[in-house]
Coordinates of C-alpha atoms and ligand atoms in Angstrom, one line a residue:
X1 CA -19.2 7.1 -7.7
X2 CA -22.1 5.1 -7.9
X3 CA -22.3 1.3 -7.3
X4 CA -22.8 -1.0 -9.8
X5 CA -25.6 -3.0 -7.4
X6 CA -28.1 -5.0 -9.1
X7 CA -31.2 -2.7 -9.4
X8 CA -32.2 -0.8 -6.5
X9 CA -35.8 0.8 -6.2
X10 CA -35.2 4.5 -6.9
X11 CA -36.6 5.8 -2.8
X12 CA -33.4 3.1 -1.8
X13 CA -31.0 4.7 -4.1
X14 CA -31.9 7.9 -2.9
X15 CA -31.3 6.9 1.0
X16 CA -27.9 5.2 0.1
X17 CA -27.1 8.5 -1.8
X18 CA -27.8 10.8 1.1
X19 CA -25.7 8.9 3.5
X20 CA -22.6 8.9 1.4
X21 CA -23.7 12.5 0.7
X22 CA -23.6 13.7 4.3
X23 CA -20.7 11.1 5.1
X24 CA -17.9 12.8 2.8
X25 CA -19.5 16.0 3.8
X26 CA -18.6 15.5 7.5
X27 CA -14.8 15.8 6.5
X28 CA -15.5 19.0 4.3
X29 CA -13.7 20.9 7.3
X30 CA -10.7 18.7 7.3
X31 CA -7.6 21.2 7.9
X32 CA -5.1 19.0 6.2
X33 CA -6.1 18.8 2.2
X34 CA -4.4 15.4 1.7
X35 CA -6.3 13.6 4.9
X36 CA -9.1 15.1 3.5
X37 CA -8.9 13.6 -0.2
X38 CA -7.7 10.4 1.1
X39 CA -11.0 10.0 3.9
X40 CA -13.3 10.8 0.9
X41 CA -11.8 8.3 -1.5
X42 CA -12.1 5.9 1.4
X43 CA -15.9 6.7 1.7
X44 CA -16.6 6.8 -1.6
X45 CA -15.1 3.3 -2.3
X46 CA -16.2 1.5 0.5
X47 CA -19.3 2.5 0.4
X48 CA -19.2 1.4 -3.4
X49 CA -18.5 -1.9 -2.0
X50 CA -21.6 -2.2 0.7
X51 CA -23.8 -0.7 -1.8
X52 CA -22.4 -3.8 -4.4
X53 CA -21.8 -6.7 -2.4
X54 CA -24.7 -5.7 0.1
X55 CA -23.1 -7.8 3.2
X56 CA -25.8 -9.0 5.5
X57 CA -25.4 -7.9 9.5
X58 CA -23.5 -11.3 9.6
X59 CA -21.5 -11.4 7.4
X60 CA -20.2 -7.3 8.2
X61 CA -19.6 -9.2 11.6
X62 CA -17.3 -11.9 10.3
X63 CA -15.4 -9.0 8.5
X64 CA -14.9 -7.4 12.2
X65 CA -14.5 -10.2 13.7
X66 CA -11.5 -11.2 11.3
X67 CA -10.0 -7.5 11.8
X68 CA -10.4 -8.4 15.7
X69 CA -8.6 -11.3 15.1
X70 CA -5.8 -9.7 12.7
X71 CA -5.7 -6.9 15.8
X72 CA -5.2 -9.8 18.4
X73 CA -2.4 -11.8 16.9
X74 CA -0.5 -9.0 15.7
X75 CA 2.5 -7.8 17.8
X76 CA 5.8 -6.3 17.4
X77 CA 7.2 -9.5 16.0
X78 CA 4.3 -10.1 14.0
X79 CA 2.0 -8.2 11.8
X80 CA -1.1 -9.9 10.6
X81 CA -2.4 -6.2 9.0
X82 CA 1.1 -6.0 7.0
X83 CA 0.2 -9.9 6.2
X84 CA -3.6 -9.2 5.1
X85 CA -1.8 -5.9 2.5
X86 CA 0.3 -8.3 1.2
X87 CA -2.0 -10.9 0.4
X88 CA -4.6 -8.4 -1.3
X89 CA -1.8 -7.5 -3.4
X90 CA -2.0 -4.0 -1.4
X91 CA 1.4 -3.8 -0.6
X92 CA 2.7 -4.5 -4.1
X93 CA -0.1 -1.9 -5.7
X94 CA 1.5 0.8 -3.1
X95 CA 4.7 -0.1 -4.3
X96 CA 4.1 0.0 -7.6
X97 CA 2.6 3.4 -7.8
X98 CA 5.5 4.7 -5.5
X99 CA 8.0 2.9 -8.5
X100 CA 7.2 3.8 -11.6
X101 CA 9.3 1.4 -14.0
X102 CA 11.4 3.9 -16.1
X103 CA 14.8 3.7 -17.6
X104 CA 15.9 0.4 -17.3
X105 CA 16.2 0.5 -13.4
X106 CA 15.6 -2.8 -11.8
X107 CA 12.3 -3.1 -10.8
X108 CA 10.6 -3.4 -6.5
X109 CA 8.8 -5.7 -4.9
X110 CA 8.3 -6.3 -1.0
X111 CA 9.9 -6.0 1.7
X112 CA 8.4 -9.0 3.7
X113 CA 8.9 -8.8 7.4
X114 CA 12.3 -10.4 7.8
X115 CA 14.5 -7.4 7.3
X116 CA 16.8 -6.8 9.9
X117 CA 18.8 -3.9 10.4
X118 CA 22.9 -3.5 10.5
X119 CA 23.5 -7.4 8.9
X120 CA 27.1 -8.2 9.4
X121 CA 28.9 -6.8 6.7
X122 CA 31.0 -9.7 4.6
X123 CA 33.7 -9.1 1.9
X124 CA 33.3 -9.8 -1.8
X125 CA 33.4 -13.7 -2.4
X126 CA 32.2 -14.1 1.5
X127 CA 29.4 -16.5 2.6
X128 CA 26.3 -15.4 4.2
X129 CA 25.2 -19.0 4.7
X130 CA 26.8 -19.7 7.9
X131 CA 25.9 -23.4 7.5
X132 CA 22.3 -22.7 7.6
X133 CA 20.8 -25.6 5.2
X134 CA 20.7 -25.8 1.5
X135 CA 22.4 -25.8 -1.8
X136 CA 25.1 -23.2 -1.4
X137 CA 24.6 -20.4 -4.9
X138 CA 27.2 -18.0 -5.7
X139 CA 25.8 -14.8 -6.9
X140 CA 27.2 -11.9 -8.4
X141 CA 27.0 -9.0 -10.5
X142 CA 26.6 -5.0 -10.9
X143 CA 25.2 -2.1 -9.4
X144 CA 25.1 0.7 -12.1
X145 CA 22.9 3.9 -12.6
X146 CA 20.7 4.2 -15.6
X147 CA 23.4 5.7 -18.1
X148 CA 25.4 2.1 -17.3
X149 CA 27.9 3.8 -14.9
X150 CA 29.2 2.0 -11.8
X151 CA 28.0 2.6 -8.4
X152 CA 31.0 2.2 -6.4
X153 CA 30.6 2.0 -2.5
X154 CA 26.6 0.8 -2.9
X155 CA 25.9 -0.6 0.2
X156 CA 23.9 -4.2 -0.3
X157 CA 21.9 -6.0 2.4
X158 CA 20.4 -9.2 0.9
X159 CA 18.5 -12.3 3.1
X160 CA 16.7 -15.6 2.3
X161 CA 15.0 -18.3 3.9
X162 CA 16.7 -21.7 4.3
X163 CA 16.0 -24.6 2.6
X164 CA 13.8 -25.6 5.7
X165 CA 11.9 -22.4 4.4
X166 CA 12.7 -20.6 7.4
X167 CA 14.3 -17.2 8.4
X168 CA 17.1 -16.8 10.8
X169 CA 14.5 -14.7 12.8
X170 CA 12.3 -17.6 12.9
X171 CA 15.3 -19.8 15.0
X172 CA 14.7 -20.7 18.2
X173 CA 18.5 -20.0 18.8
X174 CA 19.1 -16.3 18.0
X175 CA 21.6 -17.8 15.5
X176 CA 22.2 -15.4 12.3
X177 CA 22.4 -16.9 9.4
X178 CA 20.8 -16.2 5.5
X179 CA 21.4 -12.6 5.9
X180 CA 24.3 -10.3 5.5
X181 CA 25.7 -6.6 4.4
X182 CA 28.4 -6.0 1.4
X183 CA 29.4 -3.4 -0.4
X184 CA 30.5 -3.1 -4.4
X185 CA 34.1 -2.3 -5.4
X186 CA 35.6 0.4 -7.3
X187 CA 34.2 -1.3 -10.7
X188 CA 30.7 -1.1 -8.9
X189 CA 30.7 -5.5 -9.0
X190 CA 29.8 -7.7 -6.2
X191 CA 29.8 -11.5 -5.7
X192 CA 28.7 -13.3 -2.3
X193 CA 27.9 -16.9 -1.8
X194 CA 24.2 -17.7 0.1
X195 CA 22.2 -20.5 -1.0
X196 CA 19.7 -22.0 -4.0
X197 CA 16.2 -19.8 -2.8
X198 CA 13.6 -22.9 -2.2
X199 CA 9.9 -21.7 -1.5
X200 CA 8.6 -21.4 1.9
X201 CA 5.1 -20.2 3.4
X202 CA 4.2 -16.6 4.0
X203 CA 2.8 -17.3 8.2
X204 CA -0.6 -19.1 8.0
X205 CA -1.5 -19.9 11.4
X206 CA -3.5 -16.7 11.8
X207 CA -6.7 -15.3 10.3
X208 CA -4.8 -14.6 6.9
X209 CA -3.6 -17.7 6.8
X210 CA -7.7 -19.0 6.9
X211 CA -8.2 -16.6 4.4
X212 CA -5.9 -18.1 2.1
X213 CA -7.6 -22.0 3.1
X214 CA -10.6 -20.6 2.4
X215 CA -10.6 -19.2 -0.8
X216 CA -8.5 -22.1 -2.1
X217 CA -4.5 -19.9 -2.5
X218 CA -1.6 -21.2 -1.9
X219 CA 0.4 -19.8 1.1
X220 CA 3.6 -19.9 -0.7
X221 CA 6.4 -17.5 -1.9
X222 CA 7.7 -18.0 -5.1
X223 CA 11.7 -19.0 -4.5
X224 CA 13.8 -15.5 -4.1
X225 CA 16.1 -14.1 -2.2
X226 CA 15.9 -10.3 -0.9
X227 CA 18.0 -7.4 -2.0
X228 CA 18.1 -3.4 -0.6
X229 CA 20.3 -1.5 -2.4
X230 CA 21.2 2.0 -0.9
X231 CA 23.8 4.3 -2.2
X232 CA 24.5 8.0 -2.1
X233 CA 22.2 10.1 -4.3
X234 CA 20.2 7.2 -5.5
X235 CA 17.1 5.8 -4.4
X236 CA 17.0 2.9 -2.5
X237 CA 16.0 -0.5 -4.2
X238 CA 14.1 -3.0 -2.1
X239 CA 13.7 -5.9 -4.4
X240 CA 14.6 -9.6 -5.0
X241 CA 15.6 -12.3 -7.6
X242 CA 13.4 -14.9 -8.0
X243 CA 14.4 -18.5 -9.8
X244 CA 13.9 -19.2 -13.6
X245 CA 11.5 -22.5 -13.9
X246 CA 10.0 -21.9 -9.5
X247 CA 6.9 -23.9 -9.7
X248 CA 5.2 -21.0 -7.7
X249 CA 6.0 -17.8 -9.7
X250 CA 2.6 -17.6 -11.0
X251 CA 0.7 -17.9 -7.6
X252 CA 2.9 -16.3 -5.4
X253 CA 1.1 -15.2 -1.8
X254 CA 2.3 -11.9 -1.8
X255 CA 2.2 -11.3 -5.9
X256 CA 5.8 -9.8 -5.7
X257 CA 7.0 -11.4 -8.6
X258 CA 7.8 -9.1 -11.7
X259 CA 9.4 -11.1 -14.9
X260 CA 12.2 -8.5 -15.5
X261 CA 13.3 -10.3 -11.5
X262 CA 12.9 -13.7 -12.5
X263 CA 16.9 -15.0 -13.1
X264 CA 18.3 -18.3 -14.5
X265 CA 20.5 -20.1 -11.3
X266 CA 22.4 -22.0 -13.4
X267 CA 22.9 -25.9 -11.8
X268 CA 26.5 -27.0 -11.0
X269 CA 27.3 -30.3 -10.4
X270 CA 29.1 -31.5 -7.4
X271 CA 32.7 -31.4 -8.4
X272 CA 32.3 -28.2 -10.7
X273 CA 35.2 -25.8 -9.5
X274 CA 33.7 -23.2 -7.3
X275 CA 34.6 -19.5 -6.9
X276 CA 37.5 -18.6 -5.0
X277 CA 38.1 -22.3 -4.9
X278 CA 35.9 -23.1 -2.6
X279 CA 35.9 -26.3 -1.0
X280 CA 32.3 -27.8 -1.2
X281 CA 33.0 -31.3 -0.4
X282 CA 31.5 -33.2 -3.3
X283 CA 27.9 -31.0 -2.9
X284 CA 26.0 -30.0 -6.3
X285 CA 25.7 -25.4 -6.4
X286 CA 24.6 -23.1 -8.2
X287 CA 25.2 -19.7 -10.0
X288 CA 23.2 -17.0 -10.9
X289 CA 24.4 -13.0 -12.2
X290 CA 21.9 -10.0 -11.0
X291 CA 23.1 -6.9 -12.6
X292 CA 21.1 -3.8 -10.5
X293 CA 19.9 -0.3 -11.9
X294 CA 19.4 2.5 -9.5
X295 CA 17.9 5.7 -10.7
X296 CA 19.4 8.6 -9.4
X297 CA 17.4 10.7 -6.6
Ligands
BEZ1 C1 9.0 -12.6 2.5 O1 9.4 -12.5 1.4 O2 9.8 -13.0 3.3 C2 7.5 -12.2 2.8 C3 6.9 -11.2 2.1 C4 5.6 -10.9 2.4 C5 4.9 -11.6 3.4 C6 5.6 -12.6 4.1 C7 6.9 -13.0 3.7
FE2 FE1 11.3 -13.6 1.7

């Protein structure tokens, strides 16, 4: 690959050439053959990019000095280098090439770090709110495979923020709430109630969150709420639903929004009958359907 630098004298080219030369050389005896394409692809490119952009000393320093940071803050509970993929739009790329869109299966987007594990499970109709705050939503709708059969038994976990835009993760309390595990019936249908997705702030009191400042983004997520499906011989759908109209679906942090995800929740006022006759006490809710493709494994 060769840079596309503004013009370099020809005795300069030829010194940046050698180095990359005898740099992708030095994995030539590489055992494993995928390492070995990946490291040269990584030489290749990034050398592309010092040979283009040129950095001075300094400024390769403030790019260390950043990774340093990244390095520092990250910990078990929180990953800056998951953060700084996701903001690049590294994350969804990986996805996306691991995804191909095919057959009508619902698309993926990230998985965000507020996964947990072994939610609760609740039965159809049940609420996952657990009075965390917000406009309750009833949502419901299909899992099928991609010749429109059901997938009875697919096992659900779906989470959200709250309408403070915060996880139940991010509680002082240990409380769990936004965030449970259901599973379709025998017609492959599900229904739940949780609560009108509001947007809320990827972490920005870190170096990616400087970044972001810096260069003028936004730290916000487009309004959605998290889906993994997982059922027996198909593959295993990490996605979400994101709202019809969200002022941030075009400048989402994490670019995880795809317009096949993007759903109509449908406004109720207070005093609309609810689902299962729930009692909401004179509070306005909302509806929305997600009807989920799986391809098969
Ligand atoms: C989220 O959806 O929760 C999320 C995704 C990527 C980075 C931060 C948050
Ligand atoms: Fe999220």
């Amino acid at each position: 690959m060769t840079a596309t630098t503004p013009a370099v004298p020809d005795q300069q080219r030829q010194v940046e050439d050698e180095l990359v030369r005898r740099v992708l050389a030095s994995f030539d005896d590489t055992p494993d053959p995928r390492l070995k394409e990946v490291m040269r692809a990584l030489v290749r490119y990034l050398h592309a990019f010092i040979r283009e952009v040129r950095p001075t000393e300094a400024e390769w320093q403030r790019a260390v000095d950043f990774l340093t940071a990244a390095g520092h803050l990250t910990t078990d509970r929180r990953q800056e280098f998951v953060l700084l993929s996701d903001v690049l739009g590294a994350s969804m790329q990986t996805i996306n090439v691991n995804h191909e869109a095919a057959d009508g299966a619902t698309e993926a987007t990230v998985l965000g770090p507020f996964f947990v594990a072994d939610s609760p499970e609740i039965p159809r109709g049940g609420d996952m709110a657990a009075g965390a705050p917000g406009e309750p939503c009833w949502i419901e709708g299909t899992v099928t495979d991609t010749a429109g059969d059901p997938v009875p038994g697919a096992r659900l976990d779906v989470w959200e923020a709250d309408a403070d835009g915060l996880y139940d993760v991010q509680y002082d309390d240990g409380k769990l709430a936004c965030r449970a595990r259901l599973h379709t019936g025998d017609d492959g249908g599900y229904a739940f109630w949780g609560l009108t997705p509001t947007p809320y702030p990827v972490p920005h009191d870190g170096p990616v969150g400087a970044l972001l400042r810096t260069t003028g983004r936004s730290p916000l997520r487009a309004s959605h709420l998290h889906f993994m499906a997982t059922a027996p011989g198909m593959r295993t759908l990490v996605t979400h639903i994101f709202v019809a109209g969200d002022g941030a679906l075009d400048s989402d942090a994490v670019f995880g929004v795809k317009e096949s995800l993007v759903r109509p929740f449908e406004r109720q006022p207070a005093g609309t009958p609810a689902p299962g006759g729930r009692d909401l006490s004179g509070r306005s809710w909302s509806r929305v359907r997600f009807d989920i493709v799986l391809r098969r494994q």
